[in-house]
């Protein structure tokens, strides 16, 4: 049985809700490359999950809208030659994606006025630039 995946402090995905598929990984790998199924595809049904609170589920589905196929999020891992390491990498990546997608939206920016010092610095820089350009009069003494 697959082990559970903790998604930050928000919720835990039970291993029963995860589906794993194994296939042959591409790339170099020596003699065992044609026989070992080291690539892992980890699928999680976000829309049909009972462990995600409804408010978070709505936020996650809207943020991951382009990555979901019929409400299912699929993560593929094939960077390691070992199936076990690819399984761990896929689980880590799944937890990371769901943590970022379930994060609350950033606070709204409160507009502020520029300070007096910043206005003076901006005007002084404009004056210096103006003097530099005025110095390029194009007068050549031949």
Coordinates of N, CA and C in Angstrom, one line a residue:
X1 N 0.9 -1.2 0.0 CA 0.0 0.0 0.0 C 0.9 1.2 0.0
X2 N 0.5 2.2 -0.8 CA 1.3 3.5 -0.9 C 1.2 4.3 0.4
X3 N 2.2 5.0 0.7 CA 2.2 5.8 1.9 C 1.5 7.2 1.7
X4 N 1.1 7.8 2.8 CA 0.4 9.1 2.7 C 1.4 10.2 2.3
X5 N 0.8 11.3 1.7 CA 1.6 12.5 1.4 C 1.0 13.6 2.1
X6 N 1.9 14.3 2.9 CA 1.6 15.5 3.7 C 1.7 16.7 2.8
X7 N 0.7 17.5 2.7 CA 0.7 18.7 1.9 C 0.8 19.9 2.9
X8 N 2.0 20.3 3.3 CA 2.2 21.3 4.2 C 1.5 21.0 5.5
X9 N 0.9 22.0 6.2 CA 0.1 21.8 7.4 C -1.4 21.8 7.0
X10 N -1.7 21.8 5.8 CA -3.1 22.0 5.3 C -3.9 20.7 5.4
X11 N -3.4 19.6 4.8 CA -4.1 18.3 4.8 C -3.1 17.2 4.4
X12 N -3.6 16.0 4.6 CA -2.8 14.8 4.2 C -3.5 14.0 3.2
X13 N -2.9 13.6 2.1 CA -3.5 12.8 1.1 C -3.2 11.3 1.4
X14 N -4.3 10.5 1.7 CA -4.0 9.1 2.0 C -3.5 8.4 0.7
X15 N -2.7 7.4 1.0 CA -2.1 6.6 -0.1 C -3.1 6.0 -1.0
X16 N -4.3 5.7 -0.5 CA -5.3 5.0 -1.3 C -5.9 5.9 -2.4
X17 N -5.7 7.2 -2.2 CA -6.2 8.2 -3.3 C -5.2 8.4 -4.4
X18 N -4.0 7.9 -4.2 CA -3.0 8.1 -5.2 C -2.9 6.9 -6.2
X19 N -2.7 7.1 -7.4 CA -2.5 6.1 -8.4 C -1.1 6.2 -9.0
X20 N -0.4 5.1 -9.1 CA 1.0 5.2 -9.7 C 1.0 4.3 -10.9
X21 N 1.7 4.8 -11.9 CA 1.9 4.0 -13.1 C 3.4 4.0 -13.4
X22 N 3.9 2.9 -13.8 CA 5.4 2.8 -14.1 C 5.6 2.5 -15.6
X23 N 6.6 3.1 -16.1 CA 7.0 2.9 -17.5 C 8.5 3.0 -17.7
X24 N 8.9 2.7 -18.8 CA 10.4 2.8 -19.1 C 10.8 4.3 -19.3
X25 N 11.9 4.6 -18.6 CA 12.4 6.0 -18.7 C 13.2 6.1 -19.9
X26 N 13.3 7.4 -20.4 CA 14.1 7.6 -21.6 C 15.5 8.0 -21.1
X27 N 16.5 8.1 -22.0 CA 17.8 8.5 -21.6 C 18.8 7.4 -21.4
X28 N 20.0 7.7 -21.0 CA 21.0 6.6 -20.8 C 20.7 5.8 -19.6
X29 N 21.2 4.6 -19.6 CA 21.0 3.8 -18.4 C 21.7 2.4 -18.4
X30 N 22.5 2.2 -19.4 CA 23.2 0.9 -19.5 C 22.3 -0.2 -19.9
X31 N 22.7 -1.4 -19.5 CA 22.1 -2.7 -19.9 C 20.6 -2.8 -19.4
X32 N 20.4 -2.2 -18.2 CA 19.1 -2.4 -17.6 C 18.0 -1.4 -18.1
X33 N 18.4 -0.5 -19.0 CA 17.5 0.5 -19.5 C 16.2 0.0 -20.2
X34 N 16.4 -1.2 -20.8 CA 15.3 -1.7 -21.6 C 14.4 -2.6 -20.8
X35 N 14.8 -2.9 -19.5 CA 14.0 -3.9 -18.8 C 13.4 -3.2 -17.5
X36 N 13.9 -2.1 -17.0 CA 13.4 -1.6 -15.8 C 12.3 -0.5 -16.0
X37 N 11.3 -0.5 -15.3 CA 10.2 0.5 -15.4 C 10.5 1.5 -14.3
X38 N 11.4 2.5 -14.5 CA 11.8 3.4 -13.5 C 11.0 4.7 -13.5
X39 N 10.4 5.0 -14.6 CA 9.6 6.3 -14.7 C 8.3 6.1 -14.0
X40 N 7.9 7.2 -13.2 CA 6.7 7.1 -12.3 C 5.8 8.2 -12.8
X41 N 4.5 7.8 -12.9 CA 3.5 8.8 -13.1 C 2.5 8.7 -11.9
X42 N 2.5 9.8 -11.2 CA 1.7 9.8 -10.0 C 0.4 10.6 -10.2
X43 N -0.8 10.0 -10.1 CA -2.0 10.7 -10.4 C -2.8 10.9 -9.1
X44 N -3.4 12.1 -9.0 CA -4.3 12.4 -7.8 C -5.5 13.1 -8.3
X45 N -6.7 12.6 -7.9 CA -8.0 13.2 -8.3 C -8.3 14.3 -7.4
X46 N -8.0 15.5 -7.8 CA -8.2 16.7 -7.0 C -9.7 17.0 -6.8
X47 N -10.4 16.9 -7.9 CA -11.9 17.2 -7.9 C -12.7 16.2 -7.1
X48 N -12.3 14.9 -7.1 CA -13.0 13.9 -6.4 C -12.5 13.6 -5.0
X49 N -11.5 14.3 -4.5 CA -10.9 14.0 -3.2 C -11.8 14.4 -2.1
X50 N -11.9 13.6 -1.1 CA -12.7 13.9 0.1 C -11.8 14.5 1.2
X51 N -10.5 14.5 1.1 CA -9.6 15.0 2.1 C -9.4 16.5 2.0
X52 N -9.6 17.1 0.8 CA -9.4 18.5 0.6 C -10.6 19.3 1.1
X53 N -10.4 20.3 2.0 CA -11.6 21.1 2.3 C -12.2 21.8 1.1
X54 N -13.5 22.0 1.1 CA -14.1 22.6 -0.1 C -13.6 23.9 -0.6
X55 N -13.2 24.8 0.4 CA -12.7 26.1 0.0 C -11.3 26.0 -0.7
X56 N -10.5 25.1 -0.1 CA -9.2 24.9 -0.7 C -9.3 24.2 -2.0
X57 N -10.3 23.3 -2.2 CA -10.5 22.5 -3.4 C -10.8 23.5 -4.6
X58 N -11.6 24.5 -4.3 CA -12.0 25.4 -5.3 C -10.8 26.3 -5.7
X59 N -10.0 26.7 -4.7 CA -8.8 27.5 -5.0 C -7.8 26.7 -5.8
X60 N -7.6 25.4 -5.4 CA -6.6 24.5 -6.1 C -7.1 24.3 -7.6
X61 N -8.3 24.0 -7.8 CA -8.8 23.7 -9.1 C -8.7 24.9 -10.0
X62 N -9.0 26.1 -9.5 CA -8.8 27.3 -10.4 C -7.4 27.6 -10.7
X63 N -6.5 27.4 -9.7 CA -5.1 27.7 -10.0 C -4.4 26.6 -10.8
X64 N -4.8 25.4 -10.7 CA -4.2 24.3 -11.5 C -5.1 23.9 -12.7
X65 N -5.9 24.8 -13.1 CA -6.9 24.5 -14.2 C -6.2 24.0 -15.4
X66 N -5.1 24.5 -15.8 CA -4.5 24.1 -17.1 C -3.8 22.7 -16.9
X67 N -3.4 22.4 -15.7 CA -2.7 21.1 -15.5 C -3.6 20.0 -15.2
X68 N -4.9 20.2 -14.9 CA -5.8 19.2 -14.5 C -6.5 18.6 -15.8
X69 N -6.6 17.3 -15.8 CA -7.3 16.7 -16.9 C -8.5 15.9 -16.3
X70 N -9.7 16.4 -16.5 CA -10.9 15.8 -15.8 C -10.8 15.8 -14.3
X71 N -10.1 16.9 -13.7 CA -10.0 17.0 -12.3 C -8.8 16.2 -11.7
X72 N -8.0 15.6 -12.6 CA -6.9 14.7 -12.1 C -5.6 15.4 -12.4
X73 N -4.7 15.5 -11.4 CA -3.4 16.1 -11.5 C -2.4 14.9 -11.6
X74 N -1.6 15.0 -12.7 CA -0.6 13.9 -12.9 C 0.8 14.5 -12.9
X75 N 1.7 13.9 -12.1 CA 3.1 14.3 -11.9 C 3.9 13.1 -12.5
X76 N 4.9 13.4 -13.4 CA 5.8 12.4 -13.9 C 7.2 12.7 -13.4
X77 N 7.9 11.6 -13.0 CA 9.2 11.8 -12.5 C 10.1 10.7 -13.2
X78 N 11.1 11.1 -13.8 CA 12.0 10.1 -14.5 C 13.5 10.6 -14.4
X79 N 13.8 11.5 -13.4 CA 15.2 12.0 -13.4 C 16.2 11.0 -12.8
X80 N 15.7 10.0 -12.0 CA 16.6 9.1 -11.4 C 16.5 7.7 -12.1
X81 N 17.5 6.9 -11.9 CA 17.5 5.6 -12.5 C 16.8 4.6 -11.6
X82 N 16.6 5.0 -10.4 CA 15.9 4.1 -9.5 C 14.4 4.4 -9.4
X83 N 13.6 3.4 -9.4 CA 12.1 3.6 -9.4 C 11.7 4.2 -8.0
X84 N 12.4 3.7 -7.0 CA 12.1 4.2 -5.6 C 12.4 5.7 -5.5
X85 N 13.5 6.1 -6.0 CA 13.8 7.6 -5.9 C 12.9 8.4 -6.8
X86 N 12.4 7.9 -7.9 CA 11.5 8.6 -8.8 C 10.1 8.7 -8.1
X87 N 9.7 7.6 -7.3 CA 8.5 7.7 -6.6 C 8.5 8.8 -5.5
X88 N 9.7 8.8 -4.8 CA 9.8 9.9 -3.8 C 9.8 11.3 -4.4
X89 N 10.5 11.4 -5.5 CA 10.5 12.7 -6.2 C 9.1 13.1 -6.7
X90 N 8.4 12.2 -7.2 CA 7.0 12.5 -7.7 C 6.1 12.9 -6.5
X91 N 6.2 12.2 -5.4 CA 5.5 12.6 -4.2 C 5.8 14.0 -3.6
X92 N 7.2 14.3 -3.6 CA 7.6 15.6 -3.2 C 7.1 16.7 -4.1
X93 N 7.1 16.4 -5.4 CA 6.7 17.4 -6.4 C 5.1 17.6 -6.3
X94 N 4.4 16.5 -6.0 CA 3.0 16.6 -5.8 C 2.6 17.5 -4.6
X95 N 3.3 17.2 -3.5 CA 3.1 18.0 -2.3 C 3.4 19.5 -2.5
X96 N 4.5 19.7 -3.3 CA 5.0 21.1 -3.5 C 3.9 21.9 -4.4
X97 N 3.5 21.2 -5.5 CA 2.5 21.8 -6.4 C 1.2 22.1 -5.6
X98 N 0.7 21.2 -4.8 CA -0.5 21.4 -4.1 C -0.4 22.4 -3.0
X99 N 0.8 22.5 -2.3 CA 1.1 23.5 -1.3 C 1.0 24.9 -2.0
X100 N 1.7 25.1 -3.1 CA 1.7 26.4 -3.8 C 0.3 26.8 -4.3
X101 N -0.4 25.8 -4.8 CA -1.8 26.1 -5.3 C -2.8 26.4 -4.2
X102 N -2.6 25.9 -3.0 CA -3.5 26.1 -1.9 C -3.2 27.3 -1.1
X103 N -2.0 27.9 -1.4 CA -1.6 29.1 -0.6 C -2.6 30.2 -0.7
X104 N -2.9 31.0 0.3 CA -3.8 32.1 0.2 C -3.3 33.2 -0.7
X105 N -4.1 33.9 -1.4 CA -3.6 35.0 -2.3 C -2.9 36.0 -1.5
X106 N -1.9 36.7 -2.1 CA -1.1 37.7 -1.4 C -2.0 38.9 -1.0
X107 N -1.6 39.6 0.0 CA -2.4 40.8 0.5 C -2.3 41.9 -0.6
X108 N -3.4 42.6 -0.7 CA -3.5 43.7 -1.6 C -2.5 44.8 -1.3
X109 N -1.9 45.4 -2.3 CA -1.0 46.5 -2.0 C -1.7 47.7 -1.7
X110 N -1.2 48.4 -0.6 CA -1.8 49.6 -0.2 C -1.0 50.7 -0.9
X111 N -1.7 51.5 -1.8 CA -0.9 52.5 -2.5 C -0.4 53.6 -1.5
X112 N 0.9 54.0 -1.8 CA 1.5 55.1 -1.0 C 2.0 56.2 -1.9
X113 N 2.2 57.3 -1.3 CA 2.8 58.4 -2.1 C 4.3 58.4 -2.0
X114 N 5.0 58.9 -3.1 CA 6.4 58.9 -3.0 C 6.9 59.9 -1.9
X115 N 8.0 59.6 -1.3 CA 8.4 60.5 -0.2 C 9.1 61.7 -0.8
X116 N 9.3 62.7 0.1 CA 9.8 64.0 -0.4 C 11.3 63.7 -0.9
X117 N 12.0 62.9 -0.2 CA 13.4 62.6 -0.6 C 13.5 61.9 -1.9
X118 N 12.6 61.0 -2.2 CA 12.6 60.3 -3.5 C 12.3 61.2 -4.6
X119 N 11.3 62.2 -4.4 CA 11.0 63.2 -5.4 C 12.2 64.0 -5.7
X120 N 12.9 64.5 -4.6 CA 14.1 65.3 -4.8 C 15.2 64.5 -5.5
X121 N 15.4 63.3 -5.2 CA 16.5 62.5 -5.9 C 16.1 62.3 -7.3
X122 N 14.8 62.1 -7.6 CA 14.4 61.9 -9.0 C 14.7 63.2 -9.8
X123 N 14.3 64.3 -9.3 CA 14.5 65.6 -10.0 C 16.0 65.9 -10.1
X124 N 16.8 65.6 -9.1 CA 18.3 65.8 -9.2 C 18.9 65.0 -10.3
X125 N 18.4 63.7 -10.4 CA 18.9 62.9 -11.5 C 18.5 63.4 -12.8
X126 N 17.3 63.9 -13.0 CA 16.9 64.4 -14.2 C 17.7 65.7 -14.6
X127 N 18.0 66.5 -13.6 CA 18.8 67.7 -13.9 C 20.2 67.3 -14.3
X128 N 20.8 66.3 -13.7 CA 22.2 65.8 -14.1 C 22.2 65.3 -15.5
X129 N 21.1 64.5 -15.8 CA 21.0 63.9 -17.2 C 20.8 65.0 -18.2
X130 N 20.1 66.0 -17.8 CA 19.8 67.2 -18.7 C 21.1 67.9 -19.0
X131 N 21.9 68.1 -17.9 CA 23.2 68.8 -18.1 C 24.1 68.0 -19.0
X132 N 24.2 66.7 -18.9 CA 25.0 65.8 -19.7 C 24.6 66.0 -21.2
X133 N 23.3 66.0 -21.4 CA 22.8 66.0 -22.8 C 23.0 67.4 -23.4
X134 N 22.9 68.5 -22.5 CA 23.1 69.8 -23.0 C 24.6 70.0 -23.4
X135 N 25.5 69.3 -22.7 CA 27.0 69.4 -22.9 C 27.3 68.8 -24.3
X136 N 26.4 68.0 -24.9 CA 26.7 67.4 -26.2 C 26.2 68.3 -27.3
X137 N 26.6 69.6 -27.3 CA 26.1 70.6 -28.2 C 26.5 70.3 -29.6
X138 N 27.5 69.6 -29.9 CA 27.9 69.3 -31.2 C 28.8 70.4 -31.8
X139 N 29.4 71.2 -30.9 CA 30.3 72.2 -31.4 C 31.7 71.6 -31.4
X140 N 32.3 71.6 -32.6 CA 33.7 71.1 -32.7 C 34.6 72.2 -33.2
X141 N 35.7 72.3 -32.6 CA 36.7 73.3 -32.9 C 37.8 72.7 -33.8
X142 N 37.8 73.0 -35.1 CA 38.7 72.5 -36.1 C 39.7 73.5 -36.5

